[in-house]
Structures are given as C-alpha cells and as structure tokens.
GROMACS .gro file of C-alpha atoms in nm:
model
  436
    1MET     CA    1  -6.207  -5.045 -22.515
    2PRO     CA    2  -6.302  -5.354 -22.713
    3ARG     CA    3  -5.955  -5.497 -22.641
    4TYR     CA    4  -6.008  -5.482 -22.263
    5SER     CA    5  -6.351  -5.642 -22.297
    6VAL     CA    6  -6.204  -5.949 -22.465
    7ILE     CA    7  -5.945  -5.993 -22.191
    8LEU     CA    8  -6.210  -5.960 -21.920
    9VAL     CA    9  -6.438  -6.215 -22.084
   10GLY     CA   10  -6.144  -6.462 -22.118
   11ALA     CA   11  -6.059  -6.427 -21.749
   12LEU     CA   12  -6.417  -6.496 -21.650
   13ILE     CA   13  -6.430  -6.808 -21.865
   14THR     CA   14  -6.104  -6.939 -21.712
   15ALA     CA   15  -6.229  -6.881 -21.358
   16VAL     CA   16  -6.551  -7.067 -21.431
   17LEU     CA   17  -6.362  -7.365 -21.576
   18LEU     CA   18  -6.126  -7.388 -21.279
   19SER     CA   19  -6.416  -7.373 -21.035
   20SER     CA   20  -6.595  -7.654 -21.220
   21CYS     CA   21  -6.286  -7.880 -21.216
   22SER     CA   22  -6.238  -7.822 -20.844
   23LYS     CA   23  -6.598  -7.915 -20.768
   24ALA     CA   24  -6.575  -8.226 -20.984
   25LYS     CA   25  -6.256  -8.336 -20.806
   26SER     CA   26  -6.394  -8.291 -20.458
   27SER     CA   27  -6.701  -8.494 -20.546
   28VAL     CA   28  -6.490  -8.823 -20.600
   29ALA     CA   29  -6.545  -9.037 -20.283
   30PRO     CA   30  -6.265  -9.253 -20.129
   31PRO     CA   31  -6.302  -9.634 -20.170
   32PRO     CA   32  -6.513  -9.787 -19.895
   33ALA     CA   33  -6.337  -9.986 -19.621
   34PRO     CA   34  -6.391 -10.365 -19.641
   35ALA     CA   35  -6.686 -10.486 -19.443
   36VAL     CA   36  -6.484 -10.756 -19.264
   37ASP     CA   37  -6.103 -10.756 -19.278
   38LEU     CA   38  -5.944 -11.013 -19.046
   39VAL     CA   39  -5.570 -11.020 -18.980
   40LEU     CA   40  -5.394 -11.318 -18.817
   41SER     CA   41  -5.068 -11.264 -18.625
   42VAL     CA   42  -4.843 -11.477 -18.397
   43HIS     CA   43  -4.608 -11.339 -18.131
   44GLN     CA   44  -4.340 -11.523 -17.930
   45PRO     CA   45  -4.244 -11.301 -17.632
   46THR     CA   46  -3.942 -11.500 -17.511
   47PRO     CA   47  -3.714 -11.772 -17.654
   48LEU     CA   48  -3.789 -12.135 -17.578
   49VAL     CA   49  -3.585 -12.329 -17.325
   50VAL     CA   50  -3.568 -12.704 -17.368
   51GLY     CA   51  -3.783 -12.874 -17.104
   52SER     CA   52  -3.946 -12.550 -16.989
   53GLU     CA   53  -4.279 -12.396 -17.081
   54GLY     CA   54  -4.284 -12.116 -17.338
   55GLN     CA   55  -4.563 -11.905 -17.489
   56LEU     CA   56  -4.716 -11.810 -17.821
   57PHE     CA   57  -4.987 -11.542 -17.853
   58VAL     CA   58  -5.217 -11.584 -18.154
   59THR     CA   59  -5.428 -11.279 -18.237
   60VAL     CA   60  -5.713 -11.227 -18.486
   61ARG     CA   61  -5.787 -10.855 -18.540
   62ASN     CA   62  -6.081 -10.711 -18.733
   63ARG     CA   63  -5.974 -10.409 -18.942
   64GLY     CA   64  -6.308 -10.391 -19.123
   65VAL     CA   65  -6.624 -10.188 -19.055
   66ARG     CA   66  -6.852 -10.480 -18.971
   67SER     CA   67  -6.830 -10.759 -18.716
   68SER     CA   68  -6.690 -11.093 -18.820
   69SER     CA   69  -6.912 -11.393 -18.868
   70VAL     CA   70  -6.917 -11.724 -18.688
   71PRO     CA   71  -6.760 -11.978 -18.712
   72LEU     CA   72  -6.399 -11.867 -18.724
   73LEU     CA   73  -6.136 -12.144 -18.701
   74VAL     CA   74  -5.760 -12.119 -18.633
   75ARG     CA   75  -5.531 -12.419 -18.677
   76ASP     CA   76  -5.179 -12.405 -18.537
   77THR     CA   77  -4.901 -12.653 -18.616
   78LEU     CA   78  -4.577 -12.656 -18.416
   79PRO     CA   79  -4.239 -12.770 -18.551
   80ALA     CA   80  -4.102 -13.115 -18.467
   81GLY     CA   81  -3.966 -13.131 -18.113
   82VAL     CA   82  -4.220 -12.880 -17.972
   83VAL     CA   83  -4.553 -12.983 -17.817
   84PHE     CA   84  -4.860 -12.804 -17.681
   85SER     CA   85  -4.894 -12.790 -17.304
   86LYS     CA   86  -5.221 -12.595 -17.275
   87ALA     CA   87  -5.425 -12.324 -17.446
   88GLU     CA   88  -5.653 -12.047 -17.321
   89GLY     CA   89  -5.836 -11.742 -17.450
   90ALA     CA   90  -6.174 -11.572 -17.401
   91GLY     CA   91  -6.433 -11.700 -17.648
   92TRP     CA   92  -6.214 -11.976 -17.790
   93ILE     CA   93  -6.290 -12.347 -17.782
   94PHE     CA   94  -5.983 -12.568 -17.820
   95SER     CA   95  -5.958 -12.918 -17.956
   96GLU     CA   96  -5.615 -13.076 -17.960
   97THR     CA   97  -5.578 -13.336 -18.233
   98GLY     CA   98  -5.209 -13.408 -18.175
   99THR     CA   99  -4.918 -13.305 -17.959
  100GLU     CA  100  -4.794 -13.071 -18.233
  101PHE     CA  101  -5.133 -12.972 -18.375
  102LEU     CA  102  -5.414 -12.761 -18.224
  103SER     CA  103  -5.750 -12.630 -18.348
  104ALA     CA  104  -5.933 -12.335 -18.195
  105SER     CA  105  -6.288 -12.213 -18.276
  106LEU     CA  106  -6.416 -11.867 -18.187
  107THR     CA  107  -6.772 -11.874 -18.058
  108SER     CA  108  -6.850 -11.502 -18.092
  109ALA     CA  109  -6.806 -11.230 -18.352
  110ILE     CA  110  -6.520 -10.984 -18.344
  111PRO     CA  111  -6.644 -10.620 -18.359
  112PRO     CA  112  -6.470 -10.371 -18.590
  113GLY     CA  113  -6.134 -10.263 -18.449
  114ASP     CA  114  -6.141 -10.536 -18.185
  115SER     CA  115  -5.928 -10.852 -18.146
  116ALA     CA  116  -5.956 -11.208 -18.019
  117VAL     CA  117  -5.642 -11.342 -17.850
  118MET     CA  118  -5.538 -11.689 -17.741
  119ARG     CA  119  -5.233 -11.794 -17.541
  120LEU     CA  120  -5.066 -12.121 -17.629
  121ALA     CA  121  -4.831 -12.279 -17.376
  122ILE     CA  122  -4.567 -12.490 -17.552
  123ILE     CA  123  -4.268 -12.700 -17.446
  124ALA     CA  124  -3.952 -12.757 -17.651
  125GLN     CA  125  -3.841 -13.118 -17.615
  126ALA     CA  126  -3.539 -13.122 -17.847
  127SER     CA  127  -3.286 -12.900 -18.019
  128ALA     CA  128  -3.495 -12.932 -18.336
  129ALA     CA  129  -3.709 -12.655 -18.187
  130ALA     CA  130  -3.441 -12.399 -18.267
  131GLY     CA  131  -3.515 -12.253 -18.607
  132GLY     CA  132  -3.832 -12.458 -18.657
  133ASN     CA  133  -4.140 -12.287 -18.797
  134ASN     CA  134  -4.480 -12.247 -18.633
  135VAL     CA  135  -4.760 -12.234 -18.891
  136ALA     CA  136  -5.098 -12.076 -18.807
  137VAL     CA  137  -5.394 -12.078 -19.051
  138MET     CA  138  -5.726 -11.890 -19.016
  139ILE     CA  139  -6.043 -12.020 -19.181
  140GLY     CA  140  -6.384 -11.850 -19.202
  141GLY     CA  141  -6.500 -11.541 -19.011
  142GLY     CA  142  -6.635 -11.364 -19.319
  143GLY     CA  143  -6.313 -11.183 -19.403
  144GLU     CA  144  -6.292 -11.042 -19.754
  145PHE     CA  145  -5.914 -11.088 -19.796
  146SER     CA  146  -5.704 -11.406 -19.767
  147ASP     CA  147  -5.358 -11.250 -19.772
  148ASP     CA  148  -5.338 -11.244 -19.391
  149ASN     CA  149  -5.491 -11.586 -19.328
  150ARG     CA  150  -5.164 -11.781 -19.295
  151VAL     CA  151  -4.867 -11.687 -19.077
  152VAL     CA  152  -4.530 -11.870 -19.061
  153THR     CA  153  -4.327 -11.782 -18.751
  154PRO     CA  154  -3.969 -11.909 -18.693
  155LEU     CA  155  -3.947 -12.005 -18.327
  156ARG     CA  156  -3.662 -11.868 -18.121
  157ALA     CA  157  -3.513 -12.110 -17.870
  158ASP     CA  158  -3.256 -12.084 -17.594
  159MET     CA  159  -3.004 -12.363 -17.624
  160MET     CA  160  -2.741 -12.532 -17.408
  161ASP     CA  161  -2.444 -12.605 -17.629
  162LEU     CA  162  -2.074 -12.651 -17.554
  163ALA     CA  163  -1.813 -12.665 -17.829
  164LEU     CA  164  -1.464 -12.815 -17.805
  165HIS     CA  165  -1.165 -12.697 -18.009
  166MET     CA  166  -0.807 -12.826 -17.999
  167ARG     CA  167  -0.468 -12.712 -18.125
  168SER     CA  168  -0.115 -12.839 -18.068
  169SER     CA  169   0.239 -12.707 -18.056
  170PRO     CA  170   0.388 -12.667 -18.404
  171ASP     CA  171   0.647 -12.919 -18.524
  172PRO     CA  172   0.640 -13.164 -18.231
  173THR     CA  173   0.963 -13.362 -18.199
  174VAL     CA  174   1.041 -13.701 -18.048
  175GLY     CA  175   1.181 -13.659 -17.697
  176LYS     CA  176   1.065 -13.300 -17.657
  177PRO     CA  177   0.749 -13.171 -17.480
  178VAL     CA  178   0.442 -13.096 -17.690
  179ASP     CA  179   0.138 -12.902 -17.569
  180TRP     CA  180  -0.225 -12.959 -17.666
  181VAL     CA  181  -0.455 -12.664 -17.592
  182LEU     CA  182  -0.821 -12.760 -17.543
  183SER     CA  183  -1.071 -12.474 -17.557
  184ILE     CA  184  -1.423 -12.533 -17.423
  185ALA     CA  185  -1.672 -12.259 -17.516
  186ASN     CA  186  -2.039 -12.206 -17.430
  187VAL     CA  187  -2.185 -12.130 -17.773
  188GLY     CA  188  -2.542 -12.165 -17.649
  189SER     CA  189  -2.777 -11.896 -17.522
  190VAL     CA  190  -2.809 -12.014 -17.160
  191PRO     CA  191  -2.554 -12.102 -16.889
  192SER     CA  192  -2.408 -12.450 -16.901
  193ALA     CA  193  -2.517 -12.723 -16.662
  194ALA     CA  194  -2.272 -12.871 -16.414
  195PRO     CA  195  -2.066 -13.077 -16.430
  196VAL     CA  196  -1.882 -13.037 -16.759
  197VAL     CA  197  -1.645 -13.329 -16.823
  198VAL     CA  198  -1.359 -13.333 -17.075
  199VAL     CA  199  -1.179 -13.660 -17.156
  200ASP     CA  200  -0.859 -13.679 -17.360
  201THR     CA  201  -0.695 -14.013 -17.444
  202LEU     CA  202  -0.333 -13.943 -17.536
  203PRO     CA  203  -0.177 -14.125 -17.833
  204VAL     CA  204   0.011 -14.449 -17.770
  205GLY     CA  205   0.382 -14.381 -17.748
  206VAL     CA  206   0.333 -14.046 -17.573
  207GLU     CA  207   0.437 -13.990 -17.212
  208TYR     CA  208   0.202 -13.773 -17.002
  209VAL     CA  209   0.371 -13.482 -16.824
  210SER     CA  210   0.106 -13.244 -16.686
  211ALA     CA  211  -0.236 -13.080 -16.720
  212THR     CA  212  -0.312 -12.722 -16.618
  213ALA     CA  213  -0.641 -12.532 -16.609
  214THR     CA  214  -0.822 -12.276 -16.391
  215GLY     CA  215  -1.133 -12.398 -16.211
  216TRP     CA  216  -1.104 -12.759 -16.331
  217GLN     CA  217  -1.046 -13.077 -16.133
  218LEU     CA  218  -0.776 -13.271 -16.320
  219SER     CA  219  -0.665 -13.633 -16.310
  220ALA     CA  220  -0.461 -13.863 -16.534
  221SER     CA  221  -0.416 -14.239 -16.545
  222ASN     CA  222  -0.267 -14.467 -16.812
  223GLY     CA  223  -0.264 -14.190 -17.070
  224VAL     CA  224  -0.627 -14.083 -17.011
  225VAL     CA  225  -0.674 -13.727 -16.882
  226VAL     CA  226  -1.008 -13.632 -16.722
  227ALA     CA  227  -1.104 -13.271 -16.642
  228THR     CA  228  -1.422 -13.176 -16.451
  229TYR     CA  229  -1.575 -12.826 -16.425
  230THR     CA  230  -1.836 -12.785 -16.153
  231GLU     CA  231  -1.941 -12.423 -16.214
  232ALA     CA  232  -2.190 -12.285 -16.467
  233MET     CA  233  -2.033 -12.133 -16.777
  234ALA     CA  234  -2.211 -11.823 -16.903
  235PRO     CA  235  -2.307 -11.788 -17.270
  236GLY     CA  236  -2.006 -11.669 -17.468
  237ASP     CA  237  -1.758 -11.770 -17.198
  238SER     CA  238  -1.479 -12.022 -17.256
  239SER     CA  239  -1.213 -12.205 -17.060
  240VAL     CA  240  -0.877 -12.355 -17.156
  241ILE     CA  241  -0.702 -12.678 -17.057
  242VAL     CA  242  -0.335 -12.729 -17.149
  243LEU     CA  243  -0.203 -13.086 -17.170
  244ARG     CA  244   0.170 -13.151 -17.192
  245ALA     CA  245   0.329 -13.478 -17.302
  246ILE     CA  246   0.650 -13.608 -17.460
  247PRO     CA  247   0.648 -13.825 -17.774
  248ARG     CA  248   0.868 -14.128 -17.714
  249ASP     CA  249   0.790 -14.355 -18.010
  250ALA     CA  250   0.987 -14.240 -18.313
  251SER     CA  251   0.807 -14.487 -18.538
  252MET     CA  252   0.504 -14.257 -18.532
  253ARG     CA  253   0.496 -14.019 -18.825
  254ALA     CA  254   0.222 -13.805 -18.670
  255LEU     CA  255   0.059 -13.736 -18.335
  256ARG     CA  256  -0.316 -13.805 -18.349
  257ASN     CA  257  -0.495 -13.683 -18.038
  258GLY     CA  258  -0.869 -13.672 -17.972
  259ALA     CA  259  -1.082 -13.533 -17.689
  260SER     CA  260  -1.450 -13.494 -17.602
  261VAL     CA  261  -1.666 -13.272 -17.382
  262ALA     CA  262  -1.991 -13.384 -17.218
  263MET     CA  263  -2.268 -13.201 -17.032
  264VAL     CA  264  -2.620 -13.305 -16.938
  265GLY     CA  265  -2.863 -13.113 -17.159
  266ASP     CA  266  -2.618 -13.031 -17.440
  267GLN     CA  267  -2.842 -13.005 -17.744
  268VAL     CA  268  -2.580 -13.013 -18.020
  269SER     CA  269  -2.349 -13.314 -18.027
  270GLY     CA  270  -2.167 -13.237 -18.350
  271ASN     CA  271  -1.924 -12.995 -18.184
  272ASN     CA  272  -1.850 -13.202 -17.871
  273ARG     CA  273  -1.545 -13.383 -18.011
  274ALA     CA  274  -1.213 -13.262 -18.148
  275LEU     CA  275  -0.942 -13.455 -18.328
  276ILE     CA  276  -0.608 -13.316 -18.436
  277GLU     CA  277  -0.328 -13.486 -18.628
  278THR     CA  278   0.010 -13.312 -18.628
  279PRO     CA  279   0.307 -13.440 -18.831
  280LEU     CA  280   0.592 -13.540 -18.602
  281ALA     CA  281   0.909 -13.343 -18.666
  282LEU     CA  282   1.163 -13.624 -18.699
  283MET     CA  283   1.529 -13.659 -18.792
  284ASP     CA  284   1.559 -14.004 -18.948
  285ILE     CA  285   1.796 -14.161 -19.201
  286ALA     CA  286   1.752 -14.496 -19.371
  287LEU     CA  287   2.022 -14.713 -19.529
  288GLY     CA  288   2.000 -14.936 -19.834
  289ILE     CA  289   2.240 -15.160 -20.034
  290THR     CA  290   2.220 -15.248 -20.404
  291PHE     CA  291   2.448 -15.456 -20.631
  292GLY     CA  292   2.508 -15.406 -20.998
  293SER     CA  293   2.407 -15.682 -21.236
  294PRO     CA  294   2.527 -15.937 -21.321
  295VAL     CA  295   2.733 -16.063 -21.026
  296VAL     CA  296   2.985 -16.301 -21.178
  297LEU     CA  297   3.271 -16.482 -21.009
  298GLY     CA  298   3.602 -16.333 -21.110
  299ASP     CA  299   3.451 -16.004 -21.227
  300ASN     CA  300   3.427 -15.667 -21.061
  301VAL     CA  301   3.086 -15.595 -20.901
  302ALA     CA  302   2.938 -15.249 -20.835
  303CYS     CA  303   2.791 -15.200 -20.486
  304THR     CA  304   2.605 -14.883 -20.384
  305ILE     CA  305   2.527 -14.786 -20.026
  306SER     CA  306   2.254 -14.519 -20.013
  307VAL     CA  307   2.161 -14.300 -19.717
  308ARG     CA  308   1.821 -14.127 -19.745
  309ASN     CA  309   1.676 -13.866 -19.512
  310THR     CA  310   1.329 -14.011 -19.450
  311GLY     CA  311   1.249 -13.766 -19.170
  312THR     CA  312   1.089 -13.423 -19.172
  313LEU     CA  313   1.395 -13.232 -19.044
  314PRO     CA  314   1.737 -13.175 -19.204
  315THR     CA  315   2.010 -13.390 -19.052
  316SER     CA  316   2.244 -13.231 -18.803
  317GLY     CA  317   2.589 -13.371 -18.727
  318ALA     CA  318   2.812 -13.633 -18.886
  319ILE     CA  319   2.660 -13.926 -19.076
  320VAL     CA  320   2.882 -14.237 -19.048
  321VAL     CA  321   2.850 -14.542 -19.271
  322SER     CA  322   3.033 -14.870 -19.207
  323ASP     CA  323   3.033 -15.180 -19.429
  324THR     CA  324   3.190 -15.523 -19.403
  325VAL     CA  325   3.197 -15.755 -19.704
  326ALA     CA  326   3.206 -16.134 -19.682
  327ALA     CA  327   3.518 -16.345 -19.693
  328GLY     CA  328   3.635 -16.412 -20.046
  329VAL     CA  329   3.546 -16.057 -20.153
  330SER     CA  330   3.785 -15.766 -20.177
  331ILE     CA  331   3.708 -15.396 -20.190
  332ALA     CA  332   3.877 -15.268 -20.504
  333SER     CA  333   3.779 -14.898 -20.483
  334VAL     CA  334   3.547 -14.655 -20.307
  335SER     CA  335   3.402 -14.319 -20.413
  336GLY     CA  336   3.128 -14.083 -20.299
  337ALA     CA  337   3.075 -13.707 -20.324
  338GLY     CA  338   3.090 -13.539 -19.983
  339TRP     CA  339   3.221 -13.848 -19.800
  340SER     CA  340   3.554 -13.895 -19.620
  341VAL     CA  341   3.642 -14.261 -19.671
  342VAL     CA  342   3.871 -14.506 -19.495
  343ALA     CA  343   3.872 -14.851 -19.656
  344GLY     CA  344   4.055 -15.182 -19.623
  345THR     CA  345   4.017 -15.498 -19.826
  346ARG     CA  346   3.694 -15.598 -19.651
  347PHE     CA  347   3.599 -15.302 -19.431
  348LEU     CA  348   3.474 -14.954 -19.515
  349ARG     CA  349   3.409 -14.644 -19.303
  350ALA     CA  350   3.268 -14.328 -19.462
  351GLU     CA  351   3.178 -14.005 -19.285
  352ARG     CA  352   2.971 -13.712 -19.415
  353ALA     CA  353   2.964 -13.374 -19.240
  354ALA     CA  354   2.719 -13.196 -19.470
  355SER     CA  355   2.349 -13.195 -19.383
  356LEU     CA  356   2.092 -13.398 -19.575
  357ALA     CA  357   1.760 -13.227 -19.647
  358PRO     CA  358   1.435 -13.426 -19.605
  359GLY     CA  359   1.411 -13.665 -19.901
  360GLU     CA  360   1.772 -13.614 -20.007
  361VAL     CA  361   1.996 -13.917 -20.079
  362ALA     CA  362   2.375 -13.949 -20.048
  363THR     CA  363   2.558 -14.254 -20.190
  364VAL     CA  364   2.885 -14.438 -20.131
  365ASN     CA  365   2.997 -14.639 -20.435
  366MET     CA  366   3.222 -14.944 -20.404
  367VAL     CA  367   3.378 -15.176 -20.660
  368LEU     CA  368   3.412 -15.532 -20.526
  369PHE     CA  369   3.628 -15.808 -20.665
  370LEU     CA  370   3.516 -16.168 -20.609
  371VAL     CA  371   3.833 -16.363 -20.544
  372ASP     CA  372   3.717 -16.691 -20.384
  373PRO     CA  373   3.647 -16.952 -20.657
  374GLN     CA  374   3.408 -17.126 -20.421
  375LEU     CA  375   3.201 -16.814 -20.354
  376ARG     CA  376   2.836 -16.879 -20.437
  377GLU     CA  377   2.671 -16.592 -20.246
  378LEU     CA  378   2.776 -16.229 -20.211
  379VAL     CA  379   2.689 -16.075 -19.876
  380SER     CA  380   2.733 -15.713 -19.769
  381SER     CA  381   2.639 -15.582 -19.422
  382ALA     CA  382   2.626 -15.207 -19.364
  383GLY     CA  383   2.506 -14.966 -19.100
  384VAL     CA  384   2.462 -14.592 -19.059
  385SER     CA  385   2.462 -14.376 -18.746
  386LEU     CA  386   2.357 -14.019 -18.673
  387ALA     CA  387   2.323 -13.848 -18.339
  388GLY     CA  388   1.954 -13.766 -18.281
  389ASP     CA  389   1.823 -14.022 -18.531
  390GLY     CA  390   1.466 -14.088 -18.423
  391LEU     CA  391   1.424 -14.435 -18.571
  392ALA     CA  392   1.696 -14.702 -18.544
  393ALA     CA  393   1.509 -14.982 -18.720
  394ASN     CA  394   1.610 -14.861 -19.067
  395ASN     CA  395   1.975 -14.787 -18.986
  396SER     CA  396   2.119 -15.119 -19.099
  397ALA     CA  397   2.091 -15.346 -19.398
  398VAL     CA  398   2.215 -15.684 -19.518
  399ARG     CA  399   2.214 -15.755 -19.888
  400ARG     CA  400   2.255 -16.104 -20.033
  401VAL     CA  401   2.283 -16.198 -20.396
  402VAL     CA  402   2.362 -16.522 -20.581
  403VAL     CA  403   2.700 -16.530 -20.755
  404ASP     CA  404   2.700 -16.660 -21.110
  405PHE     CA  405   3.005 -16.854 -21.224
  406ARG     CA  406   3.152 -17.032 -21.523
  407ASP     CA  407   3.269 -17.392 -21.471
  408LEU     CA  408   3.337 -17.670 -21.719
  409GLY     CA  409   3.368 -18.030 -21.607
  410ILE     CA  410   3.532 -18.312 -21.805
  411ALA     CA  411   3.482 -18.688 -21.774
  412MET     CA  412   3.632 -18.981 -21.972
  413ARG     CA  413   3.542 -19.349 -21.987
  414ALA     CA  414   3.633 -19.650 -22.197
  415GLN     CA  415   3.373 -19.786 -22.428
  416SER     CA  416   3.483 -20.153 -22.386
  417PRO     CA  417   3.714 -20.354 -22.162
  418PHE     CA  418   4.082 -20.348 -22.239
  419SER     CA  419   4.245 -20.662 -22.388
  420SER     CA  420   4.612 -20.732 -22.429
  421GLY     CA  421   4.733 -20.628 -22.768
  422GLY     CA  422   4.391 -20.497 -22.862
  423SER     CA  423   4.267 -20.143 -22.928
  424ALA     CA  424   4.048 -19.938 -22.696
  425SER     CA  425   3.794 -19.657 -22.741
  426TRP     CA  426   3.741 -19.364 -22.496
  427VAL     CA  427   3.444 -19.130 -22.453
  428VAL     CA  428   3.529 -18.779 -22.333
  429THR     CA  429   3.237 -18.565 -22.194
  430VAL     CA  430   3.260 -18.193 -22.126
  431THR     CA  431   2.984 -18.052 -21.899
  432ASN     CA  432   2.891 -17.690 -21.818
  433GLU     CA  433   2.860 -17.708 -21.442
  434GLY     CA  434   2.834 -17.328 -21.393
  435THR     CA  435   2.534 -17.092 -21.397
  436LEU     CA  436   2.629 -16.906 -21.712
   0.00000   0.00000   0.00000
C-alpha cells in the first residue's frame, strides 16, 4: 500500500508542474506591430518605347497599426535619356526640379493597411534608357523602419535595333566567283521601321556579278551595291542578301569587303557595320637570280635561279624556266633536282613537273665561264611560266653584277734625250689597271 501511495503522489506532482508550464507559456504575448510601417514600391507595367510615353506607378503602403504623419516626401530620379512627361495621384503635390528629377509631397495621412499611389508618365529619349535604373526615395511619414525607404528599379525598354553579319565563300580564287552572304537581323524588341537600307562597296579589283534577296530592291553601280527593304521586320526575324563577284586583281592577297545597314530609329549603332577579310587563294610563283662571289674575269661563276611558291595554293602543271646569259659568257654546266634541262652555251631551258607547296623553293644551278676579256658586267635574264599563275609581275628577273679583273699595264720612257755615242737611261713603270 505505501508503494502505491508514492507513485500516486509523484503523478500528481508531475501533472501540476506540466499545467504550470503550459499556463506560463500561453501568457507570453506576441511582439506588438509597429505603429507606422511605410513601404515604398515602384512598378513598371510595360516596357518603354523610345519617343513614346510610358508609365511608372509609385506606391507607399502603411503596414503599421497607426496612420502615417505629414509631411511625407518621395523623390524620384530617372536614368539618363528618360524624362518626366507628367505626374498625377490623389493627395500628392508634385514639384518638378528637373527633366529627370521629381519631388512629390503627400498632403494627408495614410491609414493602417491603406496606400497612396502616384502615376508618373515618362518618355525614353535615347537607347540609354534600356537597363538604366530609376531610384525612388521616401522621406518622413513617421515610419519606424528605413529598410523600405529606397527602391532601385531597372527600367525595361523596347528597342529598335538591326544587326548586320557577313560571311564569304571559303578560299576565294582569282578568276572564280566568290559569294558574300549578308544577314540582317532584328535583334530589338519591336518591329523595324521602313525602309531598311544596306550598302556594300565591293573591293577594288573585284568584278560585280549579281545580287539576290527576297523582298529587297537591289541595284548596283560602279562596284556599290544598294539593297532596300520596305517592309517591317518583326523582332527575331532576319533576311539574307547574297552578293556574287569575281576577283580579277591577282596582286591582292586578301579580299576585304565591308557593308552597313541603316534604319531610322535604330538605337544601337555598334552592330550596323560588318567587315570581313578573306585570304585570296592564289597560285603564284616568283623568280630570283643570285651570283656567287667573287665574280672574276677568267674564272667560273656560280649562278642560281630560284623559283619560290609565294601563293597560298600548291602549283599545278609544269613550271618552265628560261635563261639567257650575256655575250662573252658561256654556260659551263647546269644542275637542279627535279628539273629536266636543255642548255646551250648561252641559253637554258628547265622544266619541272612536280608540284611546289606554298613557301617551297626549287633551284636551278649554273656554272658560268667568263670568256670575253673585255667583259666588265655580268648580266643574266631569266623568266618562269606556269599555267594559272595569278601574278605575272614577279615571273621575270634581270641580275647585273660588276666583273672584277686582273690587268697589269707597262710604260717606259727615257730619262734624258739621246745623243750620238752617249748612254741613255729608261724608266719602266708597271701599273695595276684591274680591280683586284
């Protein structure tokens, strides 16, 4: 019996303690709501359009339990390129201190749970409006918190913007058609304005062939192509113009073509031009002549004719070299790997069937013998030919070099007049009249 009494007493004590804790917990009151809690917010319902009126709604809401106090001031600053047109709102008094700055004073208190709203009409004047920030600041009103007193709102703006891109056919070649593809895209958020005009001035040395495009009016004169589009282009849409021409000037190492697109109201100019430079695929060989040193009369002289592929394509077909040496010079021998040679005493013809890679050099080596004792200048004239060579100006060469020679001269004179039966003295002078 005593055992059960102890258990019963313990249970009663536990129940009493739990009841006390519960009562103590329920007696803790929640924190009181702030007397005045003002929240500032800014809403832009639609994107701005340059030149058209847009809207901002500025709202001050009282989340507290007491009415706000007077005065309450809101200052709004627009980004550069956007100006105020007008402002309205019940209970607000507006004073504009600048085209991008506005102050508004509320003349009456805002009850708990209520709001005061103003509508600001604004106009975007430039593309700077896109991405610019509107800054609104609230001052006064008796609010107990400052966290919601300043609001920064990035403005959304509709924009007219066309972008031009260009690409060309790969590996353009002299004498063969090359295509330039011009792509005009509306990368803005509103339809384009008409007309859209594209101008392409073809490189000098290029012959215009044609221009094709759907919906464009096309014309060409003196290498200038003009394309006009008279319809609106929807945002995200694009159109293509294909220009075809033939490079005729082989002296050009690259085709450099530029074009531009223009439209009234285009707000971004940085993407309105395109320039593309494409290396010209060219088969071209250049010839050079060098003499060994020294060049001395009566000696053998080394002469090297070099053929270099200065183009961007491997050669195709036979390469033929011809050389004629000056009178008084004889060709003693000729050699050259990969060349078939026919040579006389003063004339050489060498033919190579194997291709030369870009930058590769093939040489024909001659040994010349200077046989004319009066020869004072060694002259060699050579030329090279290749079917399809794009540049003829470097296909011939003339090399001149001074010939050194050894020559002694002798002179003798009497020192005094001769007399019969007398002796005479002679002066003999030896002079080096050569260049060695």
